[in-house]
């Protein structure tokens, strides 16, 4: 699919990897709806980028909220042909912590936002994508989700986060197989460590030492590098049904 033809929904689009994806799409001539809970950041970004980027306050876990965002996008742009799931939360909690066992609420919340939220977006947007006119390559759309290398090498304290990301990796192929008859590709990106507001609270030294854990390039990834992979997936019709690690060869240690 040509980036100029892209009309995207990007969840978590007001920050970090999602924001970089929005910027890439607009820069390459496409249009995009920013879906996020963060109203101030989302509206500011949309205002900066002009009419081809719009913001809709959305909770990815709510059917009603996602449907409203979809209707808003279709009303403004006519259709949607790219969906990028970037909304997510990070949690660190041990199974047996100092205050007792892992909270079941925080485990559920992580699965709810990261995994079920991503699936909610996929199931509701797929209904719209299948109605698109196919392009010359018979494509009707592309769906990209964001997992993490923690899906494969979760650290101590990442039981909930790893489970949520492992679920995203696991559902990629069955959904791609189902969507194949509609000309819709389904992919997942598993990032290593990227320099996003997730790391803002860490001091410079801690960020450097995290970056140094990546063999090469030995630094935190830039969000634009994530957006470049989104672009490659959009443009390359043979990429389908798999998860691509984007991690500078990092393999996270137990702690
Ligand atoms: N930064 C990294 O190193 C890294 C590594 C691996 C995976 N990831 C994953 O990439 C994705 C993006 O991470 P990021 O680093 O850009 O984080 P970020 O915190 O900068 O952005 C996440 C965005 O998601 C939004 N969000 C959270 N819950 C939401 C909900 N229920 N509905 C709508 N929006 C919601 C937040 O408001 C925020 O704007 C996440 O899924 C994260 O797990 C990040």
Short mmCIF file of N, CA, C and O and ligand atoms in Angstrom, two decimals, residues 12 14-18 35-38 41 58-61 86-89 113-114 146-149 161 165 191-199, ligand 1:
data_model
loop_
_atom_site.label_atom_id
_atom_site.label_comp_id
_atom_site.label_asym_id
_atom_site.label_seq_id
_atom_site.Cartn_x
_atom_site.Cartn_y
_atom_site.Cartn_z
N UNK A 12 -2.96 5.23 21.06
CA UNK A 12 -1.77 5.69 21.78
C UNK A 12 -1.02 6.71 20.93
O UNK A 12 0.18 6.93 21.10
N UNK A 14 -0.97 9.85 20.83
CA UNK A 14 -0.59 11.15 21.39
C UNK A 14 0.79 11.13 22.03
O UNK A 14 1.26 12.15 22.54
N UNK A 15 1.47 9.98 21.99
CA UNK A 15 2.75 9.89 22.72
C UNK A 15 3.65 8.83 22.10
O UNK A 15 3.17 7.89 21.44
N UNK A 16 4.94 8.98 22.30
CA UNK A 16 5.92 7.93 22.02
C UNK A 16 5.85 7.31 20.63
O UNK A 16 5.89 8.02 19.61
N UNK A 17 5.73 5.98 20.59
CA UNK A 17 5.77 5.24 19.31
C UNK A 17 4.56 5.60 18.43
O UNK A 17 4.69 5.71 17.21
N UNK A 18 3.40 5.78 19.06
CA UNK A 18 2.20 6.15 18.31
C UNK A 18 2.33 7.54 17.69
O UNK A 18 1.97 7.75 16.54
N UNK A 35 -5.99 8.35 18.29
CA UNK A 35 -6.90 7.81 19.33
C UNK A 35 -6.12 7.68 20.62
O UNK A 35 -5.14 6.92 20.68
N UNK A 36 -6.53 8.41 21.64
CA UNK A 36 -5.79 8.36 22.90
C UNK A 36 -6.67 8.88 24.01
O UNK A 36 -7.65 9.60 23.75
N UNK A 37 -6.31 8.53 25.25
CA UNK A 37 -7.02 9.08 26.40
C UNK A 37 -6.49 10.47 26.75
O UNK A 37 -7.17 11.25 27.41
N UNK A 38 -5.27 10.76 26.31
CA UNK A 38 -4.59 12.01 26.68
C UNK A 38 -5.07 13.15 25.77
O UNK A 38 -4.54 13.35 24.67
N UNK A 41 -2.49 16.36 25.01
CA UNK A 41 -1.39 16.00 24.10
C UNK A 41 -1.92 15.68 22.70
O UNK A 41 -1.35 16.05 21.70
N UNK A 58 -10.29 8.53 23.01
CA UNK A 58 -10.75 7.14 22.90
C UNK A 58 -10.14 6.27 23.99
O UNK A 58 -8.94 6.36 24.26
N UNK A 59 -10.98 5.42 24.56
CA UNK A 59 -10.48 4.37 25.45
C UNK A 59 -10.53 3.07 24.64
O UNK A 59 -11.62 2.61 24.27
N UNK A 60 -9.38 2.48 24.37
CA UNK A 60 -9.34 1.28 23.51
C UNK A 60 -10.12 0.11 24.11
O UNK A 60 -10.47 -0.82 23.38
N UNK A 61 -10.40 0.16 25.40
CA UNK A 61 -11.13 -0.94 26.05
C UNK A 61 -12.64 -0.81 25.90
O UNK A 61 -13.37 -1.75 26.22
N UNK A 86 -0.93 1.14 19.29
CA UNK A 86 0.23 1.50 20.13
C UNK A 86 -0.16 1.77 21.57
O UNK A 86 0.72 1.88 22.43
N UNK A 87 -1.46 1.89 21.86
CA UNK A 87 -1.86 2.18 23.24
C UNK A 87 -1.43 1.03 24.14
O UNK A 87 -1.60 -0.13 23.79
N UNK A 88 -0.87 1.38 25.26
CA UNK A 88 -0.45 0.32 26.19
C UNK A 88 0.10 0.91 27.47
O UNK A 88 0.40 2.10 27.56
N UNK A 89 0.18 0.05 28.48
CA UNK A 89 0.76 0.46 29.76
C UNK A 89 1.84 -0.55 30.15
O UNK A 89 1.80 -1.71 29.75
N UNK A 113 -5.96 -3.62 28.96
CA UNK A 113 -5.56 -2.50 28.07
C UNK A 113 -4.68 -3.03 26.93
O UNK A 113 -4.95 -2.77 25.75
N UNK A 114 -3.63 -3.76 27.27
CA UNK A 114 -2.65 -4.13 26.24
C UNK A 114 -3.18 -5.18 25.26
O UNK A 114 -2.99 -5.04 24.04
N UNK A 146 1.39 -3.66 18.50
CA UNK A 146 2.69 -3.51 19.14
C UNK A 146 2.79 -4.46 20.32
O UNK A 146 2.04 -4.34 21.29
N UNK A 147 3.71 -5.41 20.20
CA UNK A 147 3.99 -6.31 21.33
C UNK A 147 5.21 -5.75 22.05
O UNK A 147 5.30 -4.54 22.33
N UNK A 148 6.19 -6.57 22.33
CA UNK A 148 7.42 -6.17 23.01
C UNK A 148 8.34 -7.37 23.02
O UNK A 148 7.86 -8.52 22.94
N UNK A 149 9.65 -7.14 23.15
CA UNK A 149 10.54 -8.29 23.32
C UNK A 149 10.22 -9.02 24.62
O UNK A 149 10.59 -10.18 24.79
N UNK A 161 2.79 -7.95 32.05
CA UNK A 161 3.16 -7.27 30.80
C UNK A 161 3.52 -8.30 29.72
O UNK A 161 3.04 -8.23 28.58
N UNK A 165 1.65 -9.09 26.12
CA UNK A 165 2.35 -8.97 24.83
C UNK A 165 2.45 -10.32 24.12
O UNK A 165 2.41 -10.39 22.89
N UNK A 191 9.03 -4.27 19.82
CA UNK A 191 10.18 -3.37 20.05
C UNK A 191 11.03 -3.82 21.23
O UNK A 191 10.53 -4.44 22.18
N UNK A 192 12.32 -3.44 21.15
CA UNK A 192 13.21 -3.57 22.31
C UNK A 192 13.00 -2.34 23.19
O UNK A 192 11.87 -2.02 23.55
N UNK A 193 14.07 -1.62 23.50
CA UNK A 193 13.96 -0.45 24.37
C UNK A 193 13.96 0.83 23.54
O UNK A 193 14.94 1.10 22.83
N UNK A 194 12.89 1.60 23.61
CA UNK A 194 12.76 2.82 22.82
C UNK A 194 12.62 4.04 23.73
O UNK A 194 11.97 3.98 24.78
N UNK A 195 13.19 5.15 23.26
CA UNK A 195 13.21 6.39 24.04
C UNK A 195 11.86 7.11 23.91
O UNK A 195 11.67 7.91 23.00
N UNK A 196 10.95 6.79 24.80
CA UNK A 196 9.63 7.42 24.77
C UNK A 196 9.33 7.95 26.17
O UNK A 196 10.08 7.67 27.11
N UNK A 197 8.22 8.68 26.33
CA UNK A 197 7.89 9.19 27.66
C UNK A 197 7.82 8.11 28.74
O UNK A 197 7.87 8.41 29.93
N UNK A 198 7.71 6.82 28.32
CA UNK A 198 7.76 5.72 29.30
C UNK A 198 9.02 5.80 30.17
O UNK A 198 9.03 5.39 31.31
N UNK A 199 10.12 6.34 29.58
CA UNK A 199 11.40 6.40 30.30
C UNK A 199 11.69 7.80 30.86
O UNK A 199 12.76 8.04 31.39
N1 LIG B 1 9.02 2.39 24.75
C1 LIG B 1 9.48 1.15 24.74
O1 LIG B 1 10.65 0.88 25.00
C2 LIG B 1 8.55 0.00 24.38
C3 LIG B 1 9.14 -1.27 24.23
C4 LIG B 1 8.33 -2.34 23.88
C5 LIG B 1 6.97 -2.14 23.68
N2 LIG B 1 6.44 -0.92 23.85
C6 LIG B 1 4.99 -0.79 23.64
O2 LIG B 1 4.74 0.21 22.68
C7 LIG B 1 3.48 0.82 22.92
C8 LIG B 1 3.68 2.34 22.98
O3 LIG B 1 4.55 2.62 24.05
P1 LIG B 1 5.24 4.05 24.27
O4 LIG B 1 6.60 3.79 24.78
O5 LIG B 1 5.02 4.89 23.08
O6 LIG B 1 4.36 4.54 25.52
P2 LIG B 1 3.72 5.96 25.88
O7 LIG B 1 3.36 5.86 27.32
O8 LIG B 1 4.58 7.06 25.40
O9 LIG B 1 2.37 5.96 24.99
C9 LIG B 1 1.28 5.13 25.27
C10 LIG B 1 0.01 5.91 25.00
O10 LIG B 1 -1.10 5.03 25.18
C11 LIG B 1 -2.16 5.78 25.73
N3 LIG B 1 -3.11 4.88 26.40
C12 LIG B 1 -2.94 4.15 27.53
N4 LIG B 1 -4.07 3.50 27.83
C13 LIG B 1 -4.98 3.79 26.87
C14 LIG B 1 -6.33 3.42 26.63
N5 LIG B 1 -7.00 2.60 27.45
N6 LIG B 1 -6.96 3.92 25.53
C15 LIG B 1 -6.30 4.77 24.70
N7 LIG B 1 -5.02 5.17 24.86
C16 LIG B 1 -4.38 4.68 25.95
C17 LIG B 1 -1.47 6.73 26.72
O11 LIG B 1 -2.29 7.85 27.03
C18 LIG B 1 -0.21 7.11 25.94
O12 LIG B 1 -0.42 8.31 25.20
C19 LIG B 1 2.97 0.21 24.23
O13 LIG B 1 2.06 -0.82 23.93
C20 LIG B 1 4.22 -0.37 24.88
O14 LIG B 1 3.93 -1.47 25.71
C21 LIG B 1 7.19 0.16 24.19
#
